[in-house]
Each structure stands twice: as structure tokens, then as C-alpha cells.
Short mmCIF file of C-alpha atoms and ligand atoms in Angstrom, two decimals:
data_model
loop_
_atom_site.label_atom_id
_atom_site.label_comp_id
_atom_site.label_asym_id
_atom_site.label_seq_id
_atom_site.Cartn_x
_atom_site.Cartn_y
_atom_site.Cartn_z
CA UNK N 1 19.39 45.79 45.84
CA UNK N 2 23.08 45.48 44.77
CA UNK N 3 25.41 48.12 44.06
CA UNK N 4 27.53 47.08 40.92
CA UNK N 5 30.27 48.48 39.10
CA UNK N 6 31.21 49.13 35.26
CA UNK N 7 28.39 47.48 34.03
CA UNK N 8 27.57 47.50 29.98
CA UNK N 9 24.74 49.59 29.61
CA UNK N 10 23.74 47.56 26.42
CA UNK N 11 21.09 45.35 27.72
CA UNK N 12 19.32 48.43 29.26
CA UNK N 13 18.80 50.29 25.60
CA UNK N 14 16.87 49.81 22.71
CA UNK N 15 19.47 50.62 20.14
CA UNK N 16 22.09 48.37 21.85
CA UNK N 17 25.04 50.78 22.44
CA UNK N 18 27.93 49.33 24.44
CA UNK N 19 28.69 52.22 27.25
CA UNK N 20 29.31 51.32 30.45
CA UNK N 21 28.00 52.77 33.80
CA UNK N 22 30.58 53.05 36.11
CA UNK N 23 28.21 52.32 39.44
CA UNK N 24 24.63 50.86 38.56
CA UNK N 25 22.00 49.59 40.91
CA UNK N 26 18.54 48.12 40.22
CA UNK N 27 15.46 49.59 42.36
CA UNK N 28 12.14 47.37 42.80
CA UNK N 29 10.61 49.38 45.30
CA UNK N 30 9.69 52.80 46.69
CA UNK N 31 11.79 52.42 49.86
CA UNK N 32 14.94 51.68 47.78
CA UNK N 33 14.49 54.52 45.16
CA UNK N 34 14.77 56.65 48.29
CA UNK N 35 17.71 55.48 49.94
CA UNK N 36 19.32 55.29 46.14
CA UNK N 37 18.46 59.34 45.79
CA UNK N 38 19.89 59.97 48.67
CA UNK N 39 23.32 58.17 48.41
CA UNK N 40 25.27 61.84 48.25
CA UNK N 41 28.21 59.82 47.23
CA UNK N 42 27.11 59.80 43.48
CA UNK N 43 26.08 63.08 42.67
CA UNK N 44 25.93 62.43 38.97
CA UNK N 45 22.66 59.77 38.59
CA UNK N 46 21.00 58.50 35.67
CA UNK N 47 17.78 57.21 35.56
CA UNK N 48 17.04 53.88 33.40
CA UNK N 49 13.98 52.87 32.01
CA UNK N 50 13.19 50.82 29.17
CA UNK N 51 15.90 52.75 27.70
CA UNK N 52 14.01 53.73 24.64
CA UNK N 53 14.05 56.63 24.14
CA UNK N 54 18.10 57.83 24.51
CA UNK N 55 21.43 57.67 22.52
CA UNK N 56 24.34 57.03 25.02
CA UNK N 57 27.37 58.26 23.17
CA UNK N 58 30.08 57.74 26.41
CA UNK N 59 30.06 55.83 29.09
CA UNK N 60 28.55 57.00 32.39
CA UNK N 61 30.60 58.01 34.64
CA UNK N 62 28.23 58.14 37.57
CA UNK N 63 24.95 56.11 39.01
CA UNK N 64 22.46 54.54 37.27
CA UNK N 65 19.81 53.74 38.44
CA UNK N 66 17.50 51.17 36.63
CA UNK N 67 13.58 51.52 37.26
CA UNK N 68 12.32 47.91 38.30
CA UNK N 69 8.94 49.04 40.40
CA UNK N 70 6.65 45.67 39.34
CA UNK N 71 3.08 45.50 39.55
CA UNK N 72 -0.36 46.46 37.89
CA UNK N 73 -3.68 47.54 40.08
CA UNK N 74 -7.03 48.18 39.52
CA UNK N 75 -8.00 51.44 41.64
CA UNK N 76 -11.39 51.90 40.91
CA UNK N 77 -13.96 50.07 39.19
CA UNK N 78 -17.35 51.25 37.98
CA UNK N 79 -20.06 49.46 34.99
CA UNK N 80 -18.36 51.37 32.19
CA UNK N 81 -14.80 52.41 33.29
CA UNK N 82 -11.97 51.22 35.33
CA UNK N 83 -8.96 53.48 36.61
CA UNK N 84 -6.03 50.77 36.66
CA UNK N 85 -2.48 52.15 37.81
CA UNK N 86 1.14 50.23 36.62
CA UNK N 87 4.12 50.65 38.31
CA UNK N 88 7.06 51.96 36.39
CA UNK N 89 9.07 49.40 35.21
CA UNK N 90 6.28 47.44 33.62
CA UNK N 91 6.63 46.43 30.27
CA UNK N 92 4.59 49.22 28.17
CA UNK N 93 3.55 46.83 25.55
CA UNK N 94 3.00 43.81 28.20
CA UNK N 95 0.98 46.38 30.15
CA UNK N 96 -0.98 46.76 27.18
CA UNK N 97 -1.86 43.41 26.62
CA UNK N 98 -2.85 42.94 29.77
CA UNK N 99 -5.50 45.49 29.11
CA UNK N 100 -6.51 44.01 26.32
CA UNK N 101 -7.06 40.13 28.15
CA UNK N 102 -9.21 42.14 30.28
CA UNK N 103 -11.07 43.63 27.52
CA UNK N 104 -9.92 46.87 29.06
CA UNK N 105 -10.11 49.95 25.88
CA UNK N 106 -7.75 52.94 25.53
CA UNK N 107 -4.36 51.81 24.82
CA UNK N 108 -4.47 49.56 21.97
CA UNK N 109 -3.39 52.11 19.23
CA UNK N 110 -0.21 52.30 21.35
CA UNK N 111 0.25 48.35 20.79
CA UNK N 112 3.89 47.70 20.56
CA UNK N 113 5.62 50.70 21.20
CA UNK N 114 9.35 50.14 23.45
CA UNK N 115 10.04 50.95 26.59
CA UNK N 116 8.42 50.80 30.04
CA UNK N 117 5.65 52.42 31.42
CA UNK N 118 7.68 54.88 33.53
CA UNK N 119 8.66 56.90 30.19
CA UNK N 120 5.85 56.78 28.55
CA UNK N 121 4.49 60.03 29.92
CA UNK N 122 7.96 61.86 29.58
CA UNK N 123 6.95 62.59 25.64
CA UNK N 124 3.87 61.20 25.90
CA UNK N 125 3.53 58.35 23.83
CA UNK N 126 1.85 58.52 20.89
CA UNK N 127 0.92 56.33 17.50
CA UNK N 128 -1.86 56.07 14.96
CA UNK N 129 -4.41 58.20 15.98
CA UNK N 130 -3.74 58.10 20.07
CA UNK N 131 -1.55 59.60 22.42
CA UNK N 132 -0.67 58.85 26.16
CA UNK N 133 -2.75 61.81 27.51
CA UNK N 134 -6.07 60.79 25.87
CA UNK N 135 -6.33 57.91 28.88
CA UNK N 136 -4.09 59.59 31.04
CA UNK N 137 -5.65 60.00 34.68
CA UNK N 138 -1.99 61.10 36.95
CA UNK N 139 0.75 59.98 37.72
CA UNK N 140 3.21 59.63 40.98
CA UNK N 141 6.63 60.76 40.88
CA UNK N 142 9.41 60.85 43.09
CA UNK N 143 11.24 63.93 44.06
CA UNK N 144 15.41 63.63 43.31
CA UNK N 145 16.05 66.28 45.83
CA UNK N 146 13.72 65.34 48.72
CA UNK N 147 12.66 62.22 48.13
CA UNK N 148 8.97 62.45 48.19
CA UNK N 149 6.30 61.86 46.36
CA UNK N 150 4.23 63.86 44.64
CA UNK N 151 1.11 63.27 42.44
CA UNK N 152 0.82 64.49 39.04
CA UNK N 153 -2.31 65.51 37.31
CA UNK N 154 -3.23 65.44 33.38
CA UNK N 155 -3.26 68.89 34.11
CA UNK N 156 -0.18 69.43 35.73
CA UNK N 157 1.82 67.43 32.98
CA UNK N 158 0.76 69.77 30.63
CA UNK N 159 1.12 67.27 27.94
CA UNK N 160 1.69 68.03 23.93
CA UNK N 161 3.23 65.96 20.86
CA UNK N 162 5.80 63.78 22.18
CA UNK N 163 5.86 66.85 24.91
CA UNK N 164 5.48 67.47 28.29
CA UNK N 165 6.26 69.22 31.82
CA UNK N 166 9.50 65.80 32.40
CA UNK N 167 10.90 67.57 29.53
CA UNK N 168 10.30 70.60 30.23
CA UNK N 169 10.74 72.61 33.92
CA UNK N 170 10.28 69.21 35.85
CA UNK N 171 13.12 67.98 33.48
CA UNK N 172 15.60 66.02 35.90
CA UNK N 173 13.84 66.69 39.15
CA UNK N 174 11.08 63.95 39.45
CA UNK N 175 11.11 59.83 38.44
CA UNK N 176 8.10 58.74 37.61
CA UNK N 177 7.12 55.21 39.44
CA UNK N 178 3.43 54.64 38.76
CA UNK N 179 1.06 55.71 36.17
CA UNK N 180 -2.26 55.74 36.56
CA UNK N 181 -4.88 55.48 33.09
CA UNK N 182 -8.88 55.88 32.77
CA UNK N 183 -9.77 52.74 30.48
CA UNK N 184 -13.43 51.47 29.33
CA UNK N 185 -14.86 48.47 30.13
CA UNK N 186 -17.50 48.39 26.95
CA UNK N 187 -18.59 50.64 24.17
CA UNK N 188 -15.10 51.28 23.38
CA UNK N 189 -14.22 54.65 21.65
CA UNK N 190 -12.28 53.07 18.45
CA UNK N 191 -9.49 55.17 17.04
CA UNK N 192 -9.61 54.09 13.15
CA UNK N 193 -9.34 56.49 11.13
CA UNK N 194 -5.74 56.75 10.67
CA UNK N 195 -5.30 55.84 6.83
CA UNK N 196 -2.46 52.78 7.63
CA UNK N 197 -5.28 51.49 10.22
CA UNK N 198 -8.11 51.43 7.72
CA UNK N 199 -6.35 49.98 4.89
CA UNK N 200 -4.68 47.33 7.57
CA UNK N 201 -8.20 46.58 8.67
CA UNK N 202 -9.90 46.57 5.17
CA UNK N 203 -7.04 43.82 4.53
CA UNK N 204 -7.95 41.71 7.46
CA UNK N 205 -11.49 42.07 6.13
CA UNK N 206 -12.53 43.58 9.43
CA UNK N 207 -15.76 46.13 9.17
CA UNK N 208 -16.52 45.70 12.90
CA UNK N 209 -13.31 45.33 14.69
CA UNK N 210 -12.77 44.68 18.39
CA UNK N 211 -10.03 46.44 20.87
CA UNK N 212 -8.08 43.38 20.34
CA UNK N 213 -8.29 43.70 16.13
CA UNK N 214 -6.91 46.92 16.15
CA UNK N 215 -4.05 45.93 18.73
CA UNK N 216 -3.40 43.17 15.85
CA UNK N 217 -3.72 45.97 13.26
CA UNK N 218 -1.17 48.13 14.78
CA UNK N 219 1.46 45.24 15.63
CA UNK N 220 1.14 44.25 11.79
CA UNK N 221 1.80 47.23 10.57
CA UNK N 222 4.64 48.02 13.30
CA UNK N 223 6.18 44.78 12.36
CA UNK N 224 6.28 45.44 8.77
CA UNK N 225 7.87 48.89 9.68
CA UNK N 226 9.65 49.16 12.20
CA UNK N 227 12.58 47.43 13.52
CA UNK N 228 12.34 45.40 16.86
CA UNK N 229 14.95 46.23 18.54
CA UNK N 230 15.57 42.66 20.01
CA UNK N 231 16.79 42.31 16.02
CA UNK N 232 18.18 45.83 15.37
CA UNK N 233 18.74 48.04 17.68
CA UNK N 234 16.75 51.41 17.53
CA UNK N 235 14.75 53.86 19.63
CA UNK N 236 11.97 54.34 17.58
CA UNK N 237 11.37 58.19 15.50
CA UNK N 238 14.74 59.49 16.09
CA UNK N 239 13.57 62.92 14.89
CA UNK N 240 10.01 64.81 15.67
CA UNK N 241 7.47 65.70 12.86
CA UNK N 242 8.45 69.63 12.40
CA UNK N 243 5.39 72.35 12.47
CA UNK N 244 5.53 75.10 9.96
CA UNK N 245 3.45 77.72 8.88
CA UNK N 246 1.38 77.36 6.48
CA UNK N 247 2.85 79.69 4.05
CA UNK N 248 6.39 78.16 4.40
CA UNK N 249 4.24 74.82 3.35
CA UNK N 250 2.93 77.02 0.40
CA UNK N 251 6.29 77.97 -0.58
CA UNK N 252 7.58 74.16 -0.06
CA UNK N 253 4.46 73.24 -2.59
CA UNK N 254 6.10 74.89 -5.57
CA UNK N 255 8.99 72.49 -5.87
CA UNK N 256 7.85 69.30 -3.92
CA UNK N 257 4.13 69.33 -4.84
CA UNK N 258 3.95 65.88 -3.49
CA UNK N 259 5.14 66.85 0.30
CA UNK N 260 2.41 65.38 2.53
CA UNK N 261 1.43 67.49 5.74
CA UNK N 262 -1.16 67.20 8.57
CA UNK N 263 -3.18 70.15 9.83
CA UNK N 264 -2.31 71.36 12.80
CA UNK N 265 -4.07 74.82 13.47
CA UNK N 266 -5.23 77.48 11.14
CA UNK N 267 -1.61 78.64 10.19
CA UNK N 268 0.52 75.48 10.71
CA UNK N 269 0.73 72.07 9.85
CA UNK N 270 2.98 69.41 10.55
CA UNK N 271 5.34 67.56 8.12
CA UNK N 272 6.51 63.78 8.22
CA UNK N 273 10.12 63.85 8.94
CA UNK N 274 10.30 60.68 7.26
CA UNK N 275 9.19 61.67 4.30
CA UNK N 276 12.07 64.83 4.16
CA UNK N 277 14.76 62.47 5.35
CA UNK N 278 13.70 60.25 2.37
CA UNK N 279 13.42 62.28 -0.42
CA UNK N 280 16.98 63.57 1.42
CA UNK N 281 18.66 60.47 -0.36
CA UNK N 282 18.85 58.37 3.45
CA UNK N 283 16.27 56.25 4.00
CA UNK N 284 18.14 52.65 3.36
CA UNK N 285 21.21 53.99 3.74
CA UNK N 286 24.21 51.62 5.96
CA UNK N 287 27.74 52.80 6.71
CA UNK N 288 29.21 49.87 8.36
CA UNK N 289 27.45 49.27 11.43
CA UNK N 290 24.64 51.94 11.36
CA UNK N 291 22.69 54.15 9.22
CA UNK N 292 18.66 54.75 8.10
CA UNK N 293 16.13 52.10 8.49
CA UNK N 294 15.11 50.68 4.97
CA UNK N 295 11.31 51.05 5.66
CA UNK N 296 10.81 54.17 7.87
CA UNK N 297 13.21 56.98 7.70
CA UNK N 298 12.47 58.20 10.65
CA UNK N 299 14.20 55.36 12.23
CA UNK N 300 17.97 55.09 12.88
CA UNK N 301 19.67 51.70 13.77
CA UNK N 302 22.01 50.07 15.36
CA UNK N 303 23.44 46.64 13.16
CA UNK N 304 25.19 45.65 16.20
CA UNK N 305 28.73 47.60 16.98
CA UNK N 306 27.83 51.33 16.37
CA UNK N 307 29.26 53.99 18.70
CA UNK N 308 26.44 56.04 19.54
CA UNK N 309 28.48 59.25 18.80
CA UNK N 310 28.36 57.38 15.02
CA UNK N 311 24.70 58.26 15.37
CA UNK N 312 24.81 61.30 16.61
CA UNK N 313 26.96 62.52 14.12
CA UNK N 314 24.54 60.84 11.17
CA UNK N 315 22.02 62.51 12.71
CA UNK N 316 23.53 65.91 12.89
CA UNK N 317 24.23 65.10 8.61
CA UNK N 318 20.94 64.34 8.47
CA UNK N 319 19.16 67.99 9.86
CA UNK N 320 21.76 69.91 8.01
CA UNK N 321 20.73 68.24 4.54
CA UNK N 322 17.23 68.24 5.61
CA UNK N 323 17.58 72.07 6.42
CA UNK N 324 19.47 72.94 3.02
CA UNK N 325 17.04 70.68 0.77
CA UNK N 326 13.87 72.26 2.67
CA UNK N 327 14.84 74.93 5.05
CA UNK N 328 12.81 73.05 8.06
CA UNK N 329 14.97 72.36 10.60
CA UNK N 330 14.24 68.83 12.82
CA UNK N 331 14.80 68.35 16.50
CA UNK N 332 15.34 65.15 18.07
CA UNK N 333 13.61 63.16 19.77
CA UNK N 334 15.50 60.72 21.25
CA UNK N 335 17.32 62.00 24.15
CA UNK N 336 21.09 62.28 23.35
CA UNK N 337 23.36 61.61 27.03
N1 EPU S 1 7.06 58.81 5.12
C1 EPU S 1 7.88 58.72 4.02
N2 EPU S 1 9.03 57.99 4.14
C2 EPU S 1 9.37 57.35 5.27
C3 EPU S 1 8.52 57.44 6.38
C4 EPU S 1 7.37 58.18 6.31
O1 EPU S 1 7.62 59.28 2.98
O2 EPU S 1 10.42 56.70 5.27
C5 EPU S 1 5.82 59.61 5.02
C6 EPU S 1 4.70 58.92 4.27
O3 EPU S 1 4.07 59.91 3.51
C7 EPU S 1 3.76 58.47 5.35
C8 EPU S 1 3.95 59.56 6.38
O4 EPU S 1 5.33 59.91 6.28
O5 EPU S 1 2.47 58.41 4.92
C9 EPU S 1 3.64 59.15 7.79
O6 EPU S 1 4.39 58.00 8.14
P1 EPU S 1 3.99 57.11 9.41
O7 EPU S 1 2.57 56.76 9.39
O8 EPU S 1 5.00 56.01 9.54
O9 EPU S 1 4.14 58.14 10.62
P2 EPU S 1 5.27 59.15 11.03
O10 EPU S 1 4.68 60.51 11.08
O11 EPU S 1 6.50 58.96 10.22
C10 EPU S 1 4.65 59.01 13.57
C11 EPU S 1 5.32 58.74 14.88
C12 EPU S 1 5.58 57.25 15.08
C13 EPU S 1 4.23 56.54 15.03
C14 EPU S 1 3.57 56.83 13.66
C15 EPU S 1 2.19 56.26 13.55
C16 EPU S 1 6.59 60.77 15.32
C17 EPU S 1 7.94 61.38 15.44
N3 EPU S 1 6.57 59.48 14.96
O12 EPU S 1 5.56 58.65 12.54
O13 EPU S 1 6.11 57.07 16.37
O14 EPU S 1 4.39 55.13 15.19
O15 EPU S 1 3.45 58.27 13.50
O16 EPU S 1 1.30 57.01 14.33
O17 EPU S 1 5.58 61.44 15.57
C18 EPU S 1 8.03 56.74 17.72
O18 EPU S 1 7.75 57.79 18.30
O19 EPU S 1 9.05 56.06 18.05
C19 EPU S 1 7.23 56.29 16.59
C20 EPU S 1 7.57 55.25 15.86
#
């Protein structure tokens, strides 16, 4: 564990901003995310992950602290299910290969999706059909004011879309270092009826597809999609699908009969952000060194030298239009810091 000082930030986020931390330190145990928490000579800490899920506009003028906890186990083992825990600073999408050469069912919607698995409860995760919490057994976090470590159940993370209790109350106040998921060993439940799945599936003239086919599904259709970030730098849906009630929807139905929406209880339903952002004249759209991904709207990237406060202020162009064209206002999702 070294201390070191003004170090770029840029290898530590997805969309490749170039802030430095004035102090930074890498952890790779329990024992050392301790003493690190309770160095009271940097009172202002940031925790790292994969990094990708923020927007650093400045540089950091404090500690960070970068999540390294290694190491995959399986706790317990039965004919049909086996609870396997990861430490935090896995790899998410490693993780989930891993699973998958061990013909281990859950997680394979969430194929390819950035970051470590330390964050991936903080909105739990979610893509095609799956979220985070539907494996989710608990996970063990580390107190930032006394150090400890405390267990968290499904329960207690009172989990929703790209929601729950680390950004909520607990916001701040815990680190996640271990996460511990419920995963079949055979008769996998298979999560295929999400429209891009089937079609993907239909095209890989699958009918009976395996764990691992629909992993290879999803990273197709990711690819084709999404930026990688190791190419263009990015943090995934920058904005959240909004809710609205349904007779805002109604009203939204005169002019834009073609608006698509997913049910979400009796009276609401949710609305693609990419699809407003889109018909909002964006998607595609470069100035200089950033702007709107050309194949998902949702998606804002880095080209290489963007300020994050660049982004931030696209983004902020972005919900106002949105909000005039539609009257729906969208929240981020990224964090912004
Ligand atoms: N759409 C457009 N234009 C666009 C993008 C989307 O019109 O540029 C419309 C289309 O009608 C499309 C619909 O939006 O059918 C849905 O698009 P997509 O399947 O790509 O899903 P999404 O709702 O835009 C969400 C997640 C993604 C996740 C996909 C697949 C959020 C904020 N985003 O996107 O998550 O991969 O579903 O499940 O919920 C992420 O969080 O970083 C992320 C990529």
C-alpha cells in the first residue's frame, strides 16, 4: 500500500477524464481499507471503483481511495444452487464469465456491463430483462466512520431501478468490499424475452439456448451499441428511463404517437430516455471532443480530451430540451463529483 500524490485519475474512469487526485492510495485488503478510513489527515476521501459510473469535472482535492479487494469464493454449495461471494474490486464482467466457465446461471443478462463488482449494487445493475437484486443474496460493507463491517441483506438494500439504500440514507457512509449472489447450478431460469434478445437469438438461429448463448447474445448486441470504453470513453446510460403517469403518456400520445413506453404499474409507465434525447435532435451529435453516442442516445462520450464539466454542461442542454420538447424531466444517472 503506497500513498501517492497528484495522480491522473484517467485510468481509474470509464469515460477517460483527466482530473487529478491530489493523494491516492490503492487498498487490496480489509486490514488496509481500515487503516486508510482512519487516516484523519484526509478528511475529504473518495472512493474508486471501476469508475463507471461518475463524471469527475475537477480534480480531487483530497484521498482516493481505489477498491483493489481480489478474490472469488464459493460459500455454499448444494445439487441445484451455489452461493459464490466476489470481492470488490473484481472485474464485473470477468466475474461473470467466470460464472459462466462454471456453468454457474444468474448473471449472464448482465454480460458486459463496466465497472467492478463493488458498484454494482450501488444502482443495482441492470440490462435486458435482469437486474442485480434478482441473484442478489448480501453484501459486506465497511463502515467510513468506525471501520467495521457490517452485513447487508437483499432486504436491507432495499433495491429499485438503478436504486438503492448506497444512494440513498447509506449514501457515503459504507464501501462495499464483497458481494455475495445465489446462482443455479442446472435448470437455469432463462431471461429471453426482452425483444433485442429474441431477435439476437432468432439470428444466431438459437431455439434452445444455453447460459453461455445468451451471454454471447447480450455482448453482440452491447458491442453493436454501445461504446467500450477502452475505445471511447463513456459510463454507460448517462440519464435514467423517467416514470410518468399514465395520463401524461396519454397526453404525450397526441403529438408523438410513436413514443414507446414500458408498463410500470397501473398508472405509470416508463419512457426510454434514449428515444426523447433522439427525437431531441442529439443522438450523433460531436462538438469537438464530446457529444451523443451515434447508436444509443442514452450514451455520452468522451473522444479523448473532454473536460468533464463539457459534459456536464451537454447534459444539463440536454434535460432542458428534453423538458421543453416533452415536459418529462430526466435525472442522471451517472454520478456527477
Ligand atoms: N431508443 C431510441 N433511441 C436511442 C436509444 C433507445 O429510440 O438512441 C429507444 C428504442 O425505442 C429502443 C428503446 O429506446 O427500443 C430501448 O432501448 P434499449 O434497449 O437500448 O434500452 P434503454 O432503455 O435505452 C436500458 C438501460 C441500459 C441497458 C438496456 C438494456 C437504463 C438507464 N439503461 O437502456 O443500461 O443496457 O436498457 O436492458 O435503464 C447502463 O445502465 O449503463 C445501460 C447501458
Amino acid at each position: 500500500m503506497q500513498l501517492q500524490e497528484n495522480i491522473s485519475l484517467k485510468p481509474y474512469n470509464t469515460f477517460g477524464i483527466d482530473v487529478l487526485a491530489k493523494h491516492f492510495i490503492s487498498v487490496s485488503n480489509i486490514e488496509e481499507l481500515k487503516q486508510v478510513l482512519s487516516l484523519e489527515t484526509y478528511p475529504n476521501k473518495l472512493i474508486i471503483g471501476g469508475g463507471s459510473n461518475m463524471l469527475l469535472t475537477k480534480n480531487f482535492d483530497g484521498l482516493v481511495i481505489h477498491m483493489n479487494l481480489k478474490g472469488i469464493d464459493i460459500v455454499s454449495d448444494t445439487d441445484d444452487y451455489v452461493t459464490v461471494r466476489a470481492h470488490a474490486g473484481e472485474n464485473w464482467h470477468e466475474f461473470v464469465l467466470w460464472c459462466l466457465e462454471n456453468d454457474f446461471g444468474g448473471i449472464e443478462n448482465l454480460s458486459l456491463i463496466p465497472g467492478n463488482v463493488g458498484t454494482a449494487p450501488i444502482q443495482n445493475i441492470g440490462a435486458y430483462g435482469v437486474e442485480l437484486k434478482d441473484t442478489f443474496v448480501s453484501c459486506e460493507a465497511m463502515s467510513v466512520e468506525t471501520q467495521t463491517l457490517k452485513t447487508f441483506t437483499k432486504a436491507d438494500c432495499d433495491f429499485g431501478y438503478r436504486n438503492s439504500i448506497f444512494k440513498q440514507h447509506a449514501k457515503g457512509r459504507y464501501i462495499i468490499t464483497s458481494v455475495t449472489l445465489k446462482l443455479s447450478k442446472n435448470n437455469h431460469t432463462l431471461y429471453v424475452d426482452y425483444g433485442a434478445i429474441k431477435s439476437e437469438l432468432e439470428s444466431m438461429k438459437i431455439s434452445a439456448p444455453t447460459i453461455q448463448d445468451i451471454s454471447n447474445a447480450v455482448i453482440s448486441i452491447r458491442k453493436r451499441k454501445l461504446p467500450d470504453p477502452k475505445d471511447i470513453g463513456n459510463s454507460g446510460s448517462f440519464f435514467k428511463n423517467p416514470v410518468i403517469s399514465k395520463s401524461s403518456f396519454n397526453t404525450l400520445l397526441v403529438n408523438f404517437p410513436d413514443i414507446p413506453s414500458y408498463p410500470v404499474s397501473e398508472n405509470e409507465v416508463k419512457i426510454p430516455a434514449g428515444w426523447l434525447i433522439e427525437k431531441a435532435g442529439f443522438k450523433g451529435k460531436q462538438f469537438g471532443e464530446y457529444g451523443v453516442h451515434k447508436n444509443q442516445a442514452l450514451v455520452l462520450v468522451n473522444y479523448g480530451n473532454a473536460k468533464g464539466s463539457d459534459i456536464l454542461n451537454l447534459s444539463k442542454i440536454i434535460q432542458k430540451t428534453v423538458e421543453r420538447l416533452f415536459d418529462i424531466s430526466i435525472d442522471t444517472e451517472v454520478n456527477i463529483l
